[in-house]
Short mmCIF file of C-alpha atoms and ligand atoms in Angstrom, two decimals:
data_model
loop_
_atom_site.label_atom_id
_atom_site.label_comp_id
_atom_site.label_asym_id
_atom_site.label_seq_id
_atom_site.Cartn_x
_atom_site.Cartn_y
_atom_site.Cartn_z
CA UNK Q 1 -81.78 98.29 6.58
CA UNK Q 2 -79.57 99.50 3.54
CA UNK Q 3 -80.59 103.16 4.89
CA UNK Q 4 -78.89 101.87 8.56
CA UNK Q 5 -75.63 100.31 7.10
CA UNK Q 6 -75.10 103.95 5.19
CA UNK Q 7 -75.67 106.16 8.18
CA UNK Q 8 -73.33 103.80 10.00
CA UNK Q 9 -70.60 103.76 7.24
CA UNK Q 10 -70.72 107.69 7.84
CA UNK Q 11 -70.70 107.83 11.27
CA UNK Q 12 -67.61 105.61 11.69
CA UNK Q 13 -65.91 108.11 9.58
CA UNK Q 14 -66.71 110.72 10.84
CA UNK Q 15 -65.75 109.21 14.69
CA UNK Q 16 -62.71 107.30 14.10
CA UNK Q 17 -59.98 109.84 13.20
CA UNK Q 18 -60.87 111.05 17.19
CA UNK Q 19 -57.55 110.11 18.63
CA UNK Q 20 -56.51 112.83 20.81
CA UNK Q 21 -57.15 114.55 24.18
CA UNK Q 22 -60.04 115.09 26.22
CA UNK Q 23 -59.72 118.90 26.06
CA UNK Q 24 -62.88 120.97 23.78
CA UNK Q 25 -64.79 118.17 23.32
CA UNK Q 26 -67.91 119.76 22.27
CA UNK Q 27 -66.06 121.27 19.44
CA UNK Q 28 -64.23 117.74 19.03
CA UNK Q 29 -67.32 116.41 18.49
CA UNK Q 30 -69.21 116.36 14.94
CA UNK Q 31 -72.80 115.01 14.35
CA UNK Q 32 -72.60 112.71 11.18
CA UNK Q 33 -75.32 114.41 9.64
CA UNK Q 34 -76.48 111.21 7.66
CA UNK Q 35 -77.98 109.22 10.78
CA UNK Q 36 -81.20 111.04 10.72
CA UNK Q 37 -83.35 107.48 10.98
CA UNK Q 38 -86.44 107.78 13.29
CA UNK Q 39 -85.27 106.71 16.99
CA UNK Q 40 -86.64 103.33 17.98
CA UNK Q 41 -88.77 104.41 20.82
CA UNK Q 42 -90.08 106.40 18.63
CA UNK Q 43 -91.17 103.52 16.09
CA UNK Q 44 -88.10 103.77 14.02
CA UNK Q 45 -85.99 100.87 13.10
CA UNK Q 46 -83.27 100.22 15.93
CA UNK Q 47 -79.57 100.23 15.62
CA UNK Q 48 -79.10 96.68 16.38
CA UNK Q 49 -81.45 93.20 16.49
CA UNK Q 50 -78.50 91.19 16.78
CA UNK Q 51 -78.09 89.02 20.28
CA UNK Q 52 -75.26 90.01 22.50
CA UNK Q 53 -72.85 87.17 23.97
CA UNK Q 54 -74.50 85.32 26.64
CA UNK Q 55 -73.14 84.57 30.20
CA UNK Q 56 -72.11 82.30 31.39
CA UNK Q 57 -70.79 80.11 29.17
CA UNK Q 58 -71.09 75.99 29.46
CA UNK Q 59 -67.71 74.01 28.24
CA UNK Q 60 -68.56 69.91 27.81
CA UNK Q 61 -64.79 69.81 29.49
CA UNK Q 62 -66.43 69.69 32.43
CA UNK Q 63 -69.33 67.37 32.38
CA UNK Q 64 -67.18 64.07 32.32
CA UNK Q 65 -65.05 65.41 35.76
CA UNK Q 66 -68.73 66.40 37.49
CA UNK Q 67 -70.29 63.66 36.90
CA UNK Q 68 -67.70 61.06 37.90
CA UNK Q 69 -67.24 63.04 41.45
CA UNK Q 70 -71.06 62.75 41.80
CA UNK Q 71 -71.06 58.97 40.92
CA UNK Q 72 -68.66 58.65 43.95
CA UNK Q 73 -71.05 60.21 46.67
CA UNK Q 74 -68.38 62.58 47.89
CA UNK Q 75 -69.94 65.76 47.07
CA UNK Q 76 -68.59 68.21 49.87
CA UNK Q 77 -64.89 69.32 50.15
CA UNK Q 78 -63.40 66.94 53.28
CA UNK Q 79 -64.14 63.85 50.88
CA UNK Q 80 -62.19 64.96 48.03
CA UNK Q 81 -59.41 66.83 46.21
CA UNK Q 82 -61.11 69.67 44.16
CA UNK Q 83 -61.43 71.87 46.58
CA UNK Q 84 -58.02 72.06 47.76
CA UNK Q 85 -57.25 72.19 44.14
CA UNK Q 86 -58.38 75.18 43.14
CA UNK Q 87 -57.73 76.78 46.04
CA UNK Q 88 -53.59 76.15 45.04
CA UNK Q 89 -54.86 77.19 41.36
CA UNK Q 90 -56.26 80.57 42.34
CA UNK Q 91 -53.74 80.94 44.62
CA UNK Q 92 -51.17 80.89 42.04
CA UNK Q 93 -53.14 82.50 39.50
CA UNK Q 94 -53.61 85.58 41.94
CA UNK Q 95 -50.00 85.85 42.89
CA UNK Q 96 -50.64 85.02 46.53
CA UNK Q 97 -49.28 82.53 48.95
CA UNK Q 98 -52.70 81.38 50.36
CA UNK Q 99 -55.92 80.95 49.39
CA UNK Q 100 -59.56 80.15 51.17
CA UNK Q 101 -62.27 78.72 48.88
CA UNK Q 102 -65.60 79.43 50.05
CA UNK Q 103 -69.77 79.93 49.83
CA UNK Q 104 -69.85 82.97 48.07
CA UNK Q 105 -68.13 86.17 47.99
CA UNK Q 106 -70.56 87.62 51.17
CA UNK Q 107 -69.10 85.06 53.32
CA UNK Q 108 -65.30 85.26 52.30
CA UNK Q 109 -66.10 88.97 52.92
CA UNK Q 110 -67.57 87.77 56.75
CA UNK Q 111 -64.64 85.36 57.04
CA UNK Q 112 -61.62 88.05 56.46
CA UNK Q 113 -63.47 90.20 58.54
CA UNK Q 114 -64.21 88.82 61.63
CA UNK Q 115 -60.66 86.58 61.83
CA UNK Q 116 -59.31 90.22 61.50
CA UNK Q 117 -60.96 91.43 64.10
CA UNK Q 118 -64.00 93.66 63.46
CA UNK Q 119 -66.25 92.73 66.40
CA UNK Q 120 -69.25 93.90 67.88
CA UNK Q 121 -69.58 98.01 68.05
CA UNK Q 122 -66.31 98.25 65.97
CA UNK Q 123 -67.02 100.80 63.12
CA UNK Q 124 -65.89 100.08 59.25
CA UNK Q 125 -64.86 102.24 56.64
CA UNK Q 126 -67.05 101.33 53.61
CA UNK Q 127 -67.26 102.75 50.26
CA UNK Q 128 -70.82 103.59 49.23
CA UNK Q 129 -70.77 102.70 45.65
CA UNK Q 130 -70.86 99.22 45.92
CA UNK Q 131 -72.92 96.11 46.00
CA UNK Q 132 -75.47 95.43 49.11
CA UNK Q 133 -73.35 92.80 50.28
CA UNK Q 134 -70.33 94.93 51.34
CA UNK Q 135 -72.86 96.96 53.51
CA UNK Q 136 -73.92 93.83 55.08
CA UNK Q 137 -70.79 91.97 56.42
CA UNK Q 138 -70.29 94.68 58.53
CA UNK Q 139 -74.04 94.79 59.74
CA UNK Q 140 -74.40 91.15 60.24
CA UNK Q 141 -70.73 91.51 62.87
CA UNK Q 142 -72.31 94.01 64.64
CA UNK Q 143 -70.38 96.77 63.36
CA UNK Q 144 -71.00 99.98 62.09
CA UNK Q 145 -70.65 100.83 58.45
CA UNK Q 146 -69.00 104.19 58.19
CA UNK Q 147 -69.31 105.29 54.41
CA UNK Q 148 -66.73 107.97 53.13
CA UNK Q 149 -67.62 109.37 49.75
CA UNK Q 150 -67.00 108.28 46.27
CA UNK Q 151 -64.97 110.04 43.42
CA UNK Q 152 -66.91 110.43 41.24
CA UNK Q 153 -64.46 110.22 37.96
CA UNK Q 154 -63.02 107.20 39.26
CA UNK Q 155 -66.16 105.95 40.65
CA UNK Q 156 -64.31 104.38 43.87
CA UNK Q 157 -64.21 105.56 47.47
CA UNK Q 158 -62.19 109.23 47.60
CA UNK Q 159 -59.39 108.59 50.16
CA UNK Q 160 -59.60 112.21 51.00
CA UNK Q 161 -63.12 111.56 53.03
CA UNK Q 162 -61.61 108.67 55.29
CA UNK Q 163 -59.49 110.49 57.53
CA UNK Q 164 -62.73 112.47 58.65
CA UNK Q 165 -64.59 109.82 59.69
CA UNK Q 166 -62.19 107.68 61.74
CA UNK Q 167 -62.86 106.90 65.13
CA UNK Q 168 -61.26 105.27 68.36
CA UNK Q 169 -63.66 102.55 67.60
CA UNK Q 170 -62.59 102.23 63.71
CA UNK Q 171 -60.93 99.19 63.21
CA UNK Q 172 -60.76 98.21 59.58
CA UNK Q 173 -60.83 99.69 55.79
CA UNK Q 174 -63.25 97.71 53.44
CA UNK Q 175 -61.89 99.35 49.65
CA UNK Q 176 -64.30 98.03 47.17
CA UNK Q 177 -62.67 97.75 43.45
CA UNK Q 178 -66.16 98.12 41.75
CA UNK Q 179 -66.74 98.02 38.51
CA UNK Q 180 -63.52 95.83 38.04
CA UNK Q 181 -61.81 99.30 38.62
CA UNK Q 182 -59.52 99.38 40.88
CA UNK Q 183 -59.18 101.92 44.13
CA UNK Q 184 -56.60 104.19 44.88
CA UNK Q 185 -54.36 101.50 47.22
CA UNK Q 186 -51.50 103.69 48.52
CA UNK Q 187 -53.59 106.73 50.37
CA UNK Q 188 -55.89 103.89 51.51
CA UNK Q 189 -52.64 102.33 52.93
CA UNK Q 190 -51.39 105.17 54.08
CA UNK Q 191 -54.24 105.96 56.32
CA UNK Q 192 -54.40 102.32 57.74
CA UNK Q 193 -50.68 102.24 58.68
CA UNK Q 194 -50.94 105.64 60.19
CA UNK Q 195 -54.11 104.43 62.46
CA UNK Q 196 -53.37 100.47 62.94
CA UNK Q 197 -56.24 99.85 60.69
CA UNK Q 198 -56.66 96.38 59.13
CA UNK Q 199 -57.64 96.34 55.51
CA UNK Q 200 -59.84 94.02 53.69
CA UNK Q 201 -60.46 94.23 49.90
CA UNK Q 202 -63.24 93.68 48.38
CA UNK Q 203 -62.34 92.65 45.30
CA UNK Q 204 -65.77 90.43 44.20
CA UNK Q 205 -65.67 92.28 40.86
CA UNK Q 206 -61.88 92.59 40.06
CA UNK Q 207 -60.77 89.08 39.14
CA UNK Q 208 -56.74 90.21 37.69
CA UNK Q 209 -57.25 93.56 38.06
CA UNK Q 210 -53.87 95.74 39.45
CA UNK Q 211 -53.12 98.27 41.23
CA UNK Q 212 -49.36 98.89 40.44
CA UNK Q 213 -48.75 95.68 39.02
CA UNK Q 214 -50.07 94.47 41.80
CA UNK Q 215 -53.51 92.46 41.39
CA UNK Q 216 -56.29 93.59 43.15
CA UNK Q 217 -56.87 91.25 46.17
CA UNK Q 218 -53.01 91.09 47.18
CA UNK Q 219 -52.74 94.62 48.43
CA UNK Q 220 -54.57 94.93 51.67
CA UNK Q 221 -54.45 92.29 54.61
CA UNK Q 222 -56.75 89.93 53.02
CA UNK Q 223 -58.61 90.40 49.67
CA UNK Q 224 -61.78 88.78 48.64
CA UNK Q 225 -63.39 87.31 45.71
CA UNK Q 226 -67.09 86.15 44.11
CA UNK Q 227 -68.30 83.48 41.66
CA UNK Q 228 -71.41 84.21 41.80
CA UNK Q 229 -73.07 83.37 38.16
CA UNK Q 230 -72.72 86.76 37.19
CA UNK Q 231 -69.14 87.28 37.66
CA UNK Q 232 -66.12 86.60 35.74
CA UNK Q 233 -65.22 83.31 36.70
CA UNK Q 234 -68.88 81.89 37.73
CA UNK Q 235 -69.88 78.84 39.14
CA UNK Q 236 -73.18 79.66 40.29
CA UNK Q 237 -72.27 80.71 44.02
CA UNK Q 238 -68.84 80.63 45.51
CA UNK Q 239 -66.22 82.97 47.05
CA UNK Q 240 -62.47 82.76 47.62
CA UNK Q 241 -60.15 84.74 50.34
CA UNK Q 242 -56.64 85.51 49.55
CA UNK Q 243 -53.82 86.34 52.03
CA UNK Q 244 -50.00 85.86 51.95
CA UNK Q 245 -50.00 85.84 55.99
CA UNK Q 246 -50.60 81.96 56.47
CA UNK Q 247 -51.38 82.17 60.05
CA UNK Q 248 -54.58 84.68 59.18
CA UNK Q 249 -55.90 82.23 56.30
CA UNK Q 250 -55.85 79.14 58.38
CA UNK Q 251 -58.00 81.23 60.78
CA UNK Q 252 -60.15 81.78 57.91
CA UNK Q 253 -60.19 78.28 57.31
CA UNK Q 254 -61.08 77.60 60.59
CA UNK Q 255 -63.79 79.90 60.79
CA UNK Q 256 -65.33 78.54 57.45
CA UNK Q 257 -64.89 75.27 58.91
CA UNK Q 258 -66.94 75.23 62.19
CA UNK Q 259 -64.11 76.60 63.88
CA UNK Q 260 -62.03 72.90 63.57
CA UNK Q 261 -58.42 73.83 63.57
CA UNK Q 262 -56.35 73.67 60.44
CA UNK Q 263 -53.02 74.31 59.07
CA UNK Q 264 -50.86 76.46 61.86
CA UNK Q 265 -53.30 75.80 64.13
CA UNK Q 266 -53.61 72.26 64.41
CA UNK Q 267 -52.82 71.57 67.94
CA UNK Q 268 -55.43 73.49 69.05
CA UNK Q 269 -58.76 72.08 70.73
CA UNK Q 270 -61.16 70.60 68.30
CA UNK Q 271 -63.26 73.52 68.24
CA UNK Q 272 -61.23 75.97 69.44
CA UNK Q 273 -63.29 79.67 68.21
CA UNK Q 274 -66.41 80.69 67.09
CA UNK Q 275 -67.26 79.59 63.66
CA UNK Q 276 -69.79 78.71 60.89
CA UNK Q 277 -69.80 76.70 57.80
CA UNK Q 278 -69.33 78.58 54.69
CA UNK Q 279 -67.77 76.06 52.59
CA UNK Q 280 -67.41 75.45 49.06
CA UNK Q 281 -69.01 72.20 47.17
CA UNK Q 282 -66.74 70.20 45.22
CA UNK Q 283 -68.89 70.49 42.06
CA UNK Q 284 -68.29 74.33 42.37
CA UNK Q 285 -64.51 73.89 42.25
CA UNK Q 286 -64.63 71.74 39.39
CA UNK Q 287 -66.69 74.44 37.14
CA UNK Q 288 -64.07 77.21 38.22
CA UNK Q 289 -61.33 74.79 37.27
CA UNK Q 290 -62.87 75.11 33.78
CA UNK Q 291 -64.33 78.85 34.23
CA UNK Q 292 -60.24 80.04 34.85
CA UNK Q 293 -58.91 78.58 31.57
CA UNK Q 294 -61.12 81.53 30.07
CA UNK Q 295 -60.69 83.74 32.42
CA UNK Q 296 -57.59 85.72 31.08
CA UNK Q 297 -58.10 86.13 27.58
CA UNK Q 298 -61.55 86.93 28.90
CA UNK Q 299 -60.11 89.62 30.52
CA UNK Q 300 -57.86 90.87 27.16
CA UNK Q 301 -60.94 91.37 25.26
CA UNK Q 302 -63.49 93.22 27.82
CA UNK Q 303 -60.36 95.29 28.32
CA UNK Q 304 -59.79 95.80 24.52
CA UNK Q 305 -63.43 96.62 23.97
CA UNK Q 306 -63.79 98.91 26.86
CA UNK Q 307 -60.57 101.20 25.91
CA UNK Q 308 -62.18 101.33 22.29
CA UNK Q 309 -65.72 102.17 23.85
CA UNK Q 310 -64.32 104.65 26.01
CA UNK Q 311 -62.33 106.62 23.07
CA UNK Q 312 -65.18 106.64 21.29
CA UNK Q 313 -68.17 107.65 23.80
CA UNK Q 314 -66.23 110.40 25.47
CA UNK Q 315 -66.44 112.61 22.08
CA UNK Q 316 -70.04 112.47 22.56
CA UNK Q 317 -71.43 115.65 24.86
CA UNK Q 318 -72.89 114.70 28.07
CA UNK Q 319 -71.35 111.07 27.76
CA UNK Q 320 -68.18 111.15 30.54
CA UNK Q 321 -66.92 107.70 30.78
CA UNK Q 322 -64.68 106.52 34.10
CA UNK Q 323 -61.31 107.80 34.40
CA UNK Q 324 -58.52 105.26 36.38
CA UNK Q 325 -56.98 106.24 39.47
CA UNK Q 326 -53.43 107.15 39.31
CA UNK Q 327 -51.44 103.65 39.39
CA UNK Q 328 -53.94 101.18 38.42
CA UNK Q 329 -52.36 99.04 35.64
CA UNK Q 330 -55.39 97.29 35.02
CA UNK Q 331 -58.78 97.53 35.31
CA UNK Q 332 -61.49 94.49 34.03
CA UNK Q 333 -64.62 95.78 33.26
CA UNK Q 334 -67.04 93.77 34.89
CA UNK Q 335 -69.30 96.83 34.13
CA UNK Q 336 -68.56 99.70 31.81
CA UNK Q 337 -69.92 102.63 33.56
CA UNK Q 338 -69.81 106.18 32.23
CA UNK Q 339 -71.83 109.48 33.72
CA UNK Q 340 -74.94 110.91 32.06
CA UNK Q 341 -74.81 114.46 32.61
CA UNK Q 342 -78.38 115.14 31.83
CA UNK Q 343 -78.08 119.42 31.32
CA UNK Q 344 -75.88 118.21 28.55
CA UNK Q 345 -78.04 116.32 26.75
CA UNK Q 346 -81.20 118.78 25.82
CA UNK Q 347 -82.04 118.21 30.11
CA UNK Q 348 -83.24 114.97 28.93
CA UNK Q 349 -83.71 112.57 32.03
CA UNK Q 350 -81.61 109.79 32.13
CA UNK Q 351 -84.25 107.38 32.81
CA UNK Q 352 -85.75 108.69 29.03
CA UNK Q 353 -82.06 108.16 27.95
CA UNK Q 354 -81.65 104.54 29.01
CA UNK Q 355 -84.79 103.77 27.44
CA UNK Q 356 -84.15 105.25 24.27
CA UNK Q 357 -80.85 103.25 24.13
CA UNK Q 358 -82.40 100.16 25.08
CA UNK Q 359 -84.83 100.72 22.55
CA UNK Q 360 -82.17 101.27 19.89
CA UNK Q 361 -81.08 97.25 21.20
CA UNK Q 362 -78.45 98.24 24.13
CA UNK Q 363 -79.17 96.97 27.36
CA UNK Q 364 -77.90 98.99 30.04
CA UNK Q 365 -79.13 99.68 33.24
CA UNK Q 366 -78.70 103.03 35.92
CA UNK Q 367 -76.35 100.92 38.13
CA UNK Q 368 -76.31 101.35 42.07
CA UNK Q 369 -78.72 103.74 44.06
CA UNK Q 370 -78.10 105.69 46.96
CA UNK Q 371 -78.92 102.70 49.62
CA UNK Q 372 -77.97 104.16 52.49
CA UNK Q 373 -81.41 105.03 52.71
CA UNK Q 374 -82.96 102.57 51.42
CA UNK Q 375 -83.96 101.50 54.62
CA UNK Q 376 -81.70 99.03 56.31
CA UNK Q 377 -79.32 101.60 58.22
CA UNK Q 378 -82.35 102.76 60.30
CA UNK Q 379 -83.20 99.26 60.84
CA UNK Q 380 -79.98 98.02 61.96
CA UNK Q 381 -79.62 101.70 64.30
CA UNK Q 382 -83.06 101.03 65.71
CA UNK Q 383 -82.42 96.90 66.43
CA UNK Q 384 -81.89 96.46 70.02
CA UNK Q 385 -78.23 95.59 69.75
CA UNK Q 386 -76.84 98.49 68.02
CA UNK Q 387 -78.80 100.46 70.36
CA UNK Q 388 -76.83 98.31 73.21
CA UNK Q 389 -73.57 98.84 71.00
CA UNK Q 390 -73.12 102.11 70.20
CA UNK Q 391 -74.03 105.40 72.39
CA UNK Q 392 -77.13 107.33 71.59
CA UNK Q 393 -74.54 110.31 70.49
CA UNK Q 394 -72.43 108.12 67.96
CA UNK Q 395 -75.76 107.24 66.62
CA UNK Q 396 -76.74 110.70 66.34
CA UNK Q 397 -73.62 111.82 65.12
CA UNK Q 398 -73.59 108.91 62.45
CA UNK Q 399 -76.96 109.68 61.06
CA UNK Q 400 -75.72 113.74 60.77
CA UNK Q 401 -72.65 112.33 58.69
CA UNK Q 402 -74.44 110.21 56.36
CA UNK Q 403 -73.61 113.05 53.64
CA UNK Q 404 -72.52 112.12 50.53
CA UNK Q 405 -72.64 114.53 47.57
CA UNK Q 406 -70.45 113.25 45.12
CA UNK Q 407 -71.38 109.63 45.60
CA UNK Q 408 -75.56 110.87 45.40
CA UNK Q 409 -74.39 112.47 42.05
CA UNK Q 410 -72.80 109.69 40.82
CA UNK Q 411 -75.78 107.46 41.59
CA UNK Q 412 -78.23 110.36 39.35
CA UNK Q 413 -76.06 109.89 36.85
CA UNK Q 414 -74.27 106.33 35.82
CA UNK Q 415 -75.12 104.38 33.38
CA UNK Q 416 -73.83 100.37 32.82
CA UNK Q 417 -73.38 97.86 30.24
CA UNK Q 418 -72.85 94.39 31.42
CA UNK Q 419 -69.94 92.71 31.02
CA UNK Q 420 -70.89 90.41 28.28
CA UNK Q 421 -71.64 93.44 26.48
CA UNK Q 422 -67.59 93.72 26.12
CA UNK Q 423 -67.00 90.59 25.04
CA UNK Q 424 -68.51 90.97 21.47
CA UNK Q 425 -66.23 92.40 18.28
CA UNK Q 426 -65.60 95.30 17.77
CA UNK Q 427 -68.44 96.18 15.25
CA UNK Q 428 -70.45 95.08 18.62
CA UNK Q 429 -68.71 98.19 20.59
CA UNK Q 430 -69.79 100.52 17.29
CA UNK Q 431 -73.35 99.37 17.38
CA UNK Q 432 -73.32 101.25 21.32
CA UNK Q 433 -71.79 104.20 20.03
CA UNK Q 434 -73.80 104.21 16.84
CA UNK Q 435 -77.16 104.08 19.04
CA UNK Q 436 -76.14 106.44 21.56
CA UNK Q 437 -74.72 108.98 18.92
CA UNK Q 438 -78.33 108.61 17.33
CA UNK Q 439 -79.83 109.53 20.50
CA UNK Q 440 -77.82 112.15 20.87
CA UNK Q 441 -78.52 113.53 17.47
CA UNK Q 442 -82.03 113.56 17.63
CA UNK Q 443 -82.24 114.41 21.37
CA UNK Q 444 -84.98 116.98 20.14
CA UNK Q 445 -87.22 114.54 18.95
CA UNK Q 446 -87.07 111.84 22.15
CA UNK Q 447 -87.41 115.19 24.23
CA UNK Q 448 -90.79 115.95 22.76
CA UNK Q 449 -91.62 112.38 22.75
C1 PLP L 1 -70.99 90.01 44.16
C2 PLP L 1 -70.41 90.91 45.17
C3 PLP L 1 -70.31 90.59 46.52
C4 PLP L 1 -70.93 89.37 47.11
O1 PLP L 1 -70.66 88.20 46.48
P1 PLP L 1 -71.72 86.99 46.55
O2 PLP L 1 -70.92 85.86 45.98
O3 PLP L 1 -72.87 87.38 45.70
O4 PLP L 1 -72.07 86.78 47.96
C5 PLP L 1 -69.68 91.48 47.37
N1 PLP L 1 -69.19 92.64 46.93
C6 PLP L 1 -69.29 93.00 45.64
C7 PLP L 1 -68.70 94.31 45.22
C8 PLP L 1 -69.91 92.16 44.72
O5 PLP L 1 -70.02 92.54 43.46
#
């Protein structure tokens, strides 16, 4: 233990004067030459026992409000007020003049879709690097998923690779900001202008993230949102859409809705286009009620945490943490991602890596895989209505262009921390360097191990 706190003591000394640049890094970078303690995977003591901050977090605040609205019976959103509620909250919150509550952030992501048109044997531009989910709105419309690649610094799609794969039949942009980090907005903008493209953001993981002072969500046609229990501003399941075209979000609302008419389109018939029922409970708008208060200094701290993590990690070889697109003004963290570059690091596998560091009492986990072929694009091709949908050619053709190099490479090499991770102190944020510096230092030992 006292052995530990020395070796530490050291090794923040010998990291913190690191202020500058990113140039000569290797010769930047100096071993403290104290931390020679046995690894923990290899039966040494680990860096750190200590719990990390849980998620999500429980405020009493909100048990009086729930439990009165359940005492009343009216449960679902037409036989109350929260709903509506939070809706105007996140609106306002977000910066934009509407708002959509709903299910979860796969079916805001259906909603915005469809009401903007993507329709059977359209084609989507979707970035790979992203959760299942934004793969599978466009599958379950009946479109086609066309993926351009990834940059892999900035770990969102590469605007460069859209233009190629645009076709008469491409109707709409899906940018994901992943990570909480948000895409490169004005190329992606560019390119839809330039082909009458509509563009839907996913932002399920960039709650007050921006993109030129502009959050995340607000940029495109319609952005959408998650609070799933995971996320930043969790209430078990839920979604939002966000839109300042009123017309378009009462569509949504619609849709959501059974396809009853609201808003600008009362008037209409009672059931006047196709629809479904993806609403939001009332007990869910009453936790995010709660959930928001925390959401922004939330938000300071991850941020905090994951500019001091990244100072500190990049000195270390083979460690290349994300870089931010030109323009973003603020990114949230709801992973902090960095690259393993394995011929870096003694050619130790990253899989040995990530277990050495979770050994050492860091969780952290090899983030997304390459699932585009994981399966479910040769089912969907091979279903009898894509085969009715799109031309034995285009299908060919599709299958030939699923080439991806820099988003495979990215997927070999990333390694996450959660986002609760980030919300600890800072001496939290030095226990992850300290263990990963350790590894790093006696990368001989876990390579014979
Ligand atoms: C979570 C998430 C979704 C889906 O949200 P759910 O609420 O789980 O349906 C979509 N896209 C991304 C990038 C996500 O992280």
């Amino acid at each position: 233990m006292k052995k530990n706190q020395i070796s530490r003591r050291r090794f923040l000394s010998a990291t913190s004067t690191t202020a500058v640049a990113a140039s000569g890094l290797l010769a930047r970078f100096k071993p403290a030459a104290a931390m020679t303690g046995k690894l923990a995977i290899t039966g040494g003591a680990p860096v750190r026992t200590k719990k990390w901050p849980i998620w999500p977090n429980w405020y009493a605040e909100v048990e009086n409000p729930l439990l009165a609205m359940f005492r009343t019976g009216n449960w679902f959103r037409g036989s109350g007020e929260h709903v509506a509620e939070f809706e105007k909250a996140y609106a306002a919150m977000m910066g934009s003049r509407n708002c959509l509550a709903t299910a979860s952030g796969t079916t805001a992501l259906m909603t915005a879709l469809h009401v903007l048109g993507v329709d059977a044997g359209d084609e989507v531009i979707v970035s790979p690097y992203t959760f299942i989910a934004s793969y599978n709105v466009v599958f379950l419309l009946k479109a086609l998923p066309v993926f351009c690649d990834t940059d892999i610094d900035t770990m969102t799609m590469d605007p460069k690779t859209i233009a190629p794969r645009l076709t008469e039949r491409t109707r709409a942009i899906l940018p994901v900001h992943i990570l909480g980090l948000p895409v490169d907005m004005d190329p992606v903008l560019e390119i839809a202008r330039r082909h009458n493209l509509v563009v839907v953001e996913d932002a399920c993981q960039a709650w007050l993230a921006e993109y030129k002072q502009k959050k995340c969500g607000t940029i495109g046609d319609l952005g959408c949102f998650s609070f799933q229990n995971s996320k930043h501003l969790p209430a078990g399941e839920g979604g939002a859409i966000i839109g300042n075209n009123e017309i378009m979000v009462d569509r949504c609302h619609s849709f959501h809705n059974c396809g009853r008419p609201f808003g600008t389109s009362k008037g209409d018939s009672a059931y006047y286009m196709r629809a479904s029922n993806f609403r939001m409970q009332q007990s869910q708008a009453i936790i995010l009620m709660s959930q928001m208060k925390r959401l922004e200094k939330d938000t300071q701290i991850r941020e905090q945490n994951a500019r001091y993590l990244k100072e500190k990690l990049q000195h270390i070889p083979g460690i290349h943490p994300y870089k931010l697109n030109d323009g973003v003004t603020r990114a949230v963290f709801h992973l902090f991602p960095f690259r393993y570059v394995q011929q870096e690091f003694d050619d130790i596998p990253r899989e040995k890596f990530l277990q050495a560091l979770q050994a050492e009492g860091v969780p952290c986990s090899s983030g997304y895989g390459p699932q585009y072929r994981d399966g479910l694009i040769e089912e969907a091709l091979n279903s009898r209505g894509y085969q009715r949908l799109f031309s034995k050619s285009r299908l060919k053709r599709y299958r030939e262009e699923l080439v991806l190099p820099q988003n495979d490479r990215l997927c070999r090499e990333s390694v996450w921390f959660t986002q609760n991770l980030l919300l600890g102190s800072q001496a939290d944020m030095d226990d992850i360097v300290h263990a990963i510096q350790k590894i790093y230092e006696q990368r001989s030992e876990l390579s014979r191990s």
